[in-house]
GROMACS .gro file of C-alpha atoms in nm:
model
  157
    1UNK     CA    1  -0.839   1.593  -0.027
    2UNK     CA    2  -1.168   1.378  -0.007
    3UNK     CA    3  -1.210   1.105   0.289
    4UNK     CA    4  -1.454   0.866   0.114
    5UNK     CA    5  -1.596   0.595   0.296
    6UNK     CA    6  -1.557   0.251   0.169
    7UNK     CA    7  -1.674  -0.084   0.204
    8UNK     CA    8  -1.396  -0.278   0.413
    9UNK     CA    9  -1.142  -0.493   0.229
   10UNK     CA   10  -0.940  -0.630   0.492
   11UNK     CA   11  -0.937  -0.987   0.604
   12UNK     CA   12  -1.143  -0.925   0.916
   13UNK     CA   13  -1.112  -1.312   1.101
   14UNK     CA   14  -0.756  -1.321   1.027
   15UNK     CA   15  -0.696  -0.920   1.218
   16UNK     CA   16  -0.992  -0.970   1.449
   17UNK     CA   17  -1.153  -1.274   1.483
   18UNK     CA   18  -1.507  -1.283   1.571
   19UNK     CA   19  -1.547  -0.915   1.492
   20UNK     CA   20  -1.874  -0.769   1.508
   21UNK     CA   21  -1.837  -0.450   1.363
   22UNK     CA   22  -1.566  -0.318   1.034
   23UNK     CA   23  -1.597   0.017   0.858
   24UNK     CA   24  -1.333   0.163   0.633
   25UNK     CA   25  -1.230   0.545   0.500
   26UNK     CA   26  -0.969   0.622   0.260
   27UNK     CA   27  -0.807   0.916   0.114
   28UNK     CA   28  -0.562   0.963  -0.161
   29UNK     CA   29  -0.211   1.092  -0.125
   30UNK     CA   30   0.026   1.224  -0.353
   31UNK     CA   31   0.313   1.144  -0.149
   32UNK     CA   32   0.490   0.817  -0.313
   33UNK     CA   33   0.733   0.807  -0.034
   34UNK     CA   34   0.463   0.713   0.165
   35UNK     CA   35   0.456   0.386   0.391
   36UNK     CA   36   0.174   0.296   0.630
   37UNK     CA   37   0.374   0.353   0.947
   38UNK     CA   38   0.401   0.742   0.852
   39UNK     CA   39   0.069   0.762   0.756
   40UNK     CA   40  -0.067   0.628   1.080
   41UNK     CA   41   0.208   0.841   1.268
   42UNK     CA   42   0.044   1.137   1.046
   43UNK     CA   43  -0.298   1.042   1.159
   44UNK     CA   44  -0.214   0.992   1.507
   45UNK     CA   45   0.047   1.288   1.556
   46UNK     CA   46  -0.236   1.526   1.661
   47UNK     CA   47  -0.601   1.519   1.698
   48UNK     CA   48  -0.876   1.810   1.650
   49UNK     CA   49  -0.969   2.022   1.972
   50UNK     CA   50  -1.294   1.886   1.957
   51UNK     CA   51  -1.161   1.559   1.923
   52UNK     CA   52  -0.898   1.593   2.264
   53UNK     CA   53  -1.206   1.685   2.399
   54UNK     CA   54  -1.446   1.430   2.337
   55UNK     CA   55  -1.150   1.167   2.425
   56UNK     CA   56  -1.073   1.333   2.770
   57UNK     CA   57  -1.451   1.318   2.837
   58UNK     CA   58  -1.399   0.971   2.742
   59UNK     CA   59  -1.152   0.889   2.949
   60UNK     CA   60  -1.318   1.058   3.255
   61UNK     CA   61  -1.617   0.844   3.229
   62UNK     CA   62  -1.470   0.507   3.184
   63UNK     CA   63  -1.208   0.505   3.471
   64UNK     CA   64  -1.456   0.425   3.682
   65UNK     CA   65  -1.533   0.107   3.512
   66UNK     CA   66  -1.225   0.029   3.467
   67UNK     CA   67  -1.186   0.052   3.104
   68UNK     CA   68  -0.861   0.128   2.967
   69UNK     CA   69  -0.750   0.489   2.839
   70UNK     CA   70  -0.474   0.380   2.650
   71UNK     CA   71  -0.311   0.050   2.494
   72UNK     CA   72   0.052   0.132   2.697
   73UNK     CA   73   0.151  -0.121   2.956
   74UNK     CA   74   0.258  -0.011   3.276
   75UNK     CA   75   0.636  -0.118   3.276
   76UNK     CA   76   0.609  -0.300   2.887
   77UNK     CA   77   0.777  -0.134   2.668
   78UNK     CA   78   0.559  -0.128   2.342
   79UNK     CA   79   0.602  -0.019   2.019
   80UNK     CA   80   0.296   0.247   2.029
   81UNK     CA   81   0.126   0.526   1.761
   82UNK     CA   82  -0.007   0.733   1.944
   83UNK     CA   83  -0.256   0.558   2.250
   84UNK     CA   84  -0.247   0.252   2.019
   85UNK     CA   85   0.026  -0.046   2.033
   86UNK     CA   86   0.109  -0.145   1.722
   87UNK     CA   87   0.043  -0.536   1.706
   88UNK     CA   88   0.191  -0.620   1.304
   89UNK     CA   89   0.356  -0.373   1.060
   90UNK     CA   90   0.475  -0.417   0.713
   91UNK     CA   91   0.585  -0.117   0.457
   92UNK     CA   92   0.173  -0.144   0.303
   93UNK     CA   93  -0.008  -0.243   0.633
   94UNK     CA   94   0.024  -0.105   1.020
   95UNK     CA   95  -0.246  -0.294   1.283
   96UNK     CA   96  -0.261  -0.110   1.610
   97UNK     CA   97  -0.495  -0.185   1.894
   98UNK     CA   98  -0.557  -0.322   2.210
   99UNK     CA   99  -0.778  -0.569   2.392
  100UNK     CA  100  -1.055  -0.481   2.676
  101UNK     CA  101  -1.244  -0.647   2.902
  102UNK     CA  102  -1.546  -0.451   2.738
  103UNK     CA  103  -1.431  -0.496   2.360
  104UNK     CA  104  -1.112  -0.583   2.131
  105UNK     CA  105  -1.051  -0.329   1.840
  106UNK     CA  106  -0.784  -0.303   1.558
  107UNK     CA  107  -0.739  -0.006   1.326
  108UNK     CA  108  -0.583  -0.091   1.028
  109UNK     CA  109  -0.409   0.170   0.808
  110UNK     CA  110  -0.318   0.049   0.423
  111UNK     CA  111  -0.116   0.211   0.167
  112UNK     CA  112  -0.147   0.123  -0.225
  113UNK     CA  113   0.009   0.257  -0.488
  114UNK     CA  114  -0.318   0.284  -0.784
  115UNK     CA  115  -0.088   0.444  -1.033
  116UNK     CA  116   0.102   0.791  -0.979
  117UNK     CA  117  -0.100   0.833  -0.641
  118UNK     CA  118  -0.111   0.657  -0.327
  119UNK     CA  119  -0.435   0.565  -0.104
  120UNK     CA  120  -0.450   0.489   0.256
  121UNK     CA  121  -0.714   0.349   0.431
  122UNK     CA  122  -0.800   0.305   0.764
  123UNK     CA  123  -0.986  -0.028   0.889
  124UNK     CA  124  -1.192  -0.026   1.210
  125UNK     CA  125  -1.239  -0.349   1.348
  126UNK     CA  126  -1.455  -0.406   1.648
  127UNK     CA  127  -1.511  -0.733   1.867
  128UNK     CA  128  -1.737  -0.649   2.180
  129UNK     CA  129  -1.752  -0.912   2.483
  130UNK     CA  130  -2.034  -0.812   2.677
  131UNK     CA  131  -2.350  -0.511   2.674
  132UNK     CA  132  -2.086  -0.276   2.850
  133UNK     CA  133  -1.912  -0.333   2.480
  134UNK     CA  134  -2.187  -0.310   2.310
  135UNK     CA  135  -2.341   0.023   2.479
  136UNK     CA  136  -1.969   0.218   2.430
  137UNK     CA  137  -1.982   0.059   2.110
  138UNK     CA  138  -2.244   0.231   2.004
  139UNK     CA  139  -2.239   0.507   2.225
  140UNK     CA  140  -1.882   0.618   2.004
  141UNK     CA  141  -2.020   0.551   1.681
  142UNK     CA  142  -2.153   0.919   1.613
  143UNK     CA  143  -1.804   1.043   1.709
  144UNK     CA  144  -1.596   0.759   1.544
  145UNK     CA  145  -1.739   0.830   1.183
  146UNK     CA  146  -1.646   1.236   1.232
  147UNK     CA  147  -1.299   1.130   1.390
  148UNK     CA  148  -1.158   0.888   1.152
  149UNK     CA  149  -1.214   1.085   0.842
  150UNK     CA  150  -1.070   1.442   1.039
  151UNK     CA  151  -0.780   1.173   1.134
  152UNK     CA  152  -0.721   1.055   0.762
  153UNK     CA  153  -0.722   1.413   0.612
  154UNK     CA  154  -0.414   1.478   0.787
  155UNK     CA  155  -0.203   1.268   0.612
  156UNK     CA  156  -0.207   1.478   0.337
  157UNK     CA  157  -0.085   1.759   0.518
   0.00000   0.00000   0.00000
């Protein structure tokens, strides 16, 4: 299946207030069972090598500035997909993310139903706080447009 990206459709100030940045990708799906939890549990089940890779380089360079690696709480217990706490969930929407000292994000995954197939999308929000946002902000952006889409093809596996 195709990962096309789209323009975003999501209500950005009510998710992410004051975001900066929004990009969106979606792929169709022909399974009508399909709900937006167990397509982001899809997407977030396993990543590419090269993507585990780029993410533990990731990780290596920002603990040091004392950026967070994941969205779990020490001793909270949090609903999570993968590094991500979920923050809302209905049957069509899932919003995961985390806020940063750096930068707030969201990723938003969406499941129609236009006609026999379904279509999820995933919604990037970004809100950066301060140039250490903005640099990783746009430091990730290469990687974040290859990632996403490799992310959303697996929910068609």
């Amino acid at each position: 299946m195709t990962v096309h990206e789209i323009a975003p459709t999501v209500d950005a100030e009510t998710l992410l207030a004051g975001a900066q940045f929004a990009d969106a990708f979606c792929v169709d799906v022909a399974d009508r069972d399909l709900n937006a939890r167990r397509a982001a549990e899809r997407m977030m089940a396993r990543q590419p090598r090269w993507a585990e890779a780029l993410l533990s380089l990731r990780n290596l360079l920002v603990t040091p500035l004392g950026l967070k690696t994941s969205g779990a709480s020490p001793g909270a217990m949090r609903d999570m997909i993968g590094i991500f706490p979920v923050v809302s969930e209905t049957p069509e929407r899932l919003v995961a993310g985390f806020n940063d000292s750096h930068l707030d994000f969201r990723i938003v995954v969406d499941v129609t139903a236009p006609g026999g197939v379904r279509q999820v999308t995933a919604t990037t929000l970004v809100k950066t706080h301060n140039w250490l946002g903005r640099t990783y902000l746009a430091t990730i952006m290469p990687f974040h447009r290859l990632i996403v889409p490799a992310l959303l093809r697996q929910v068609t596996d």
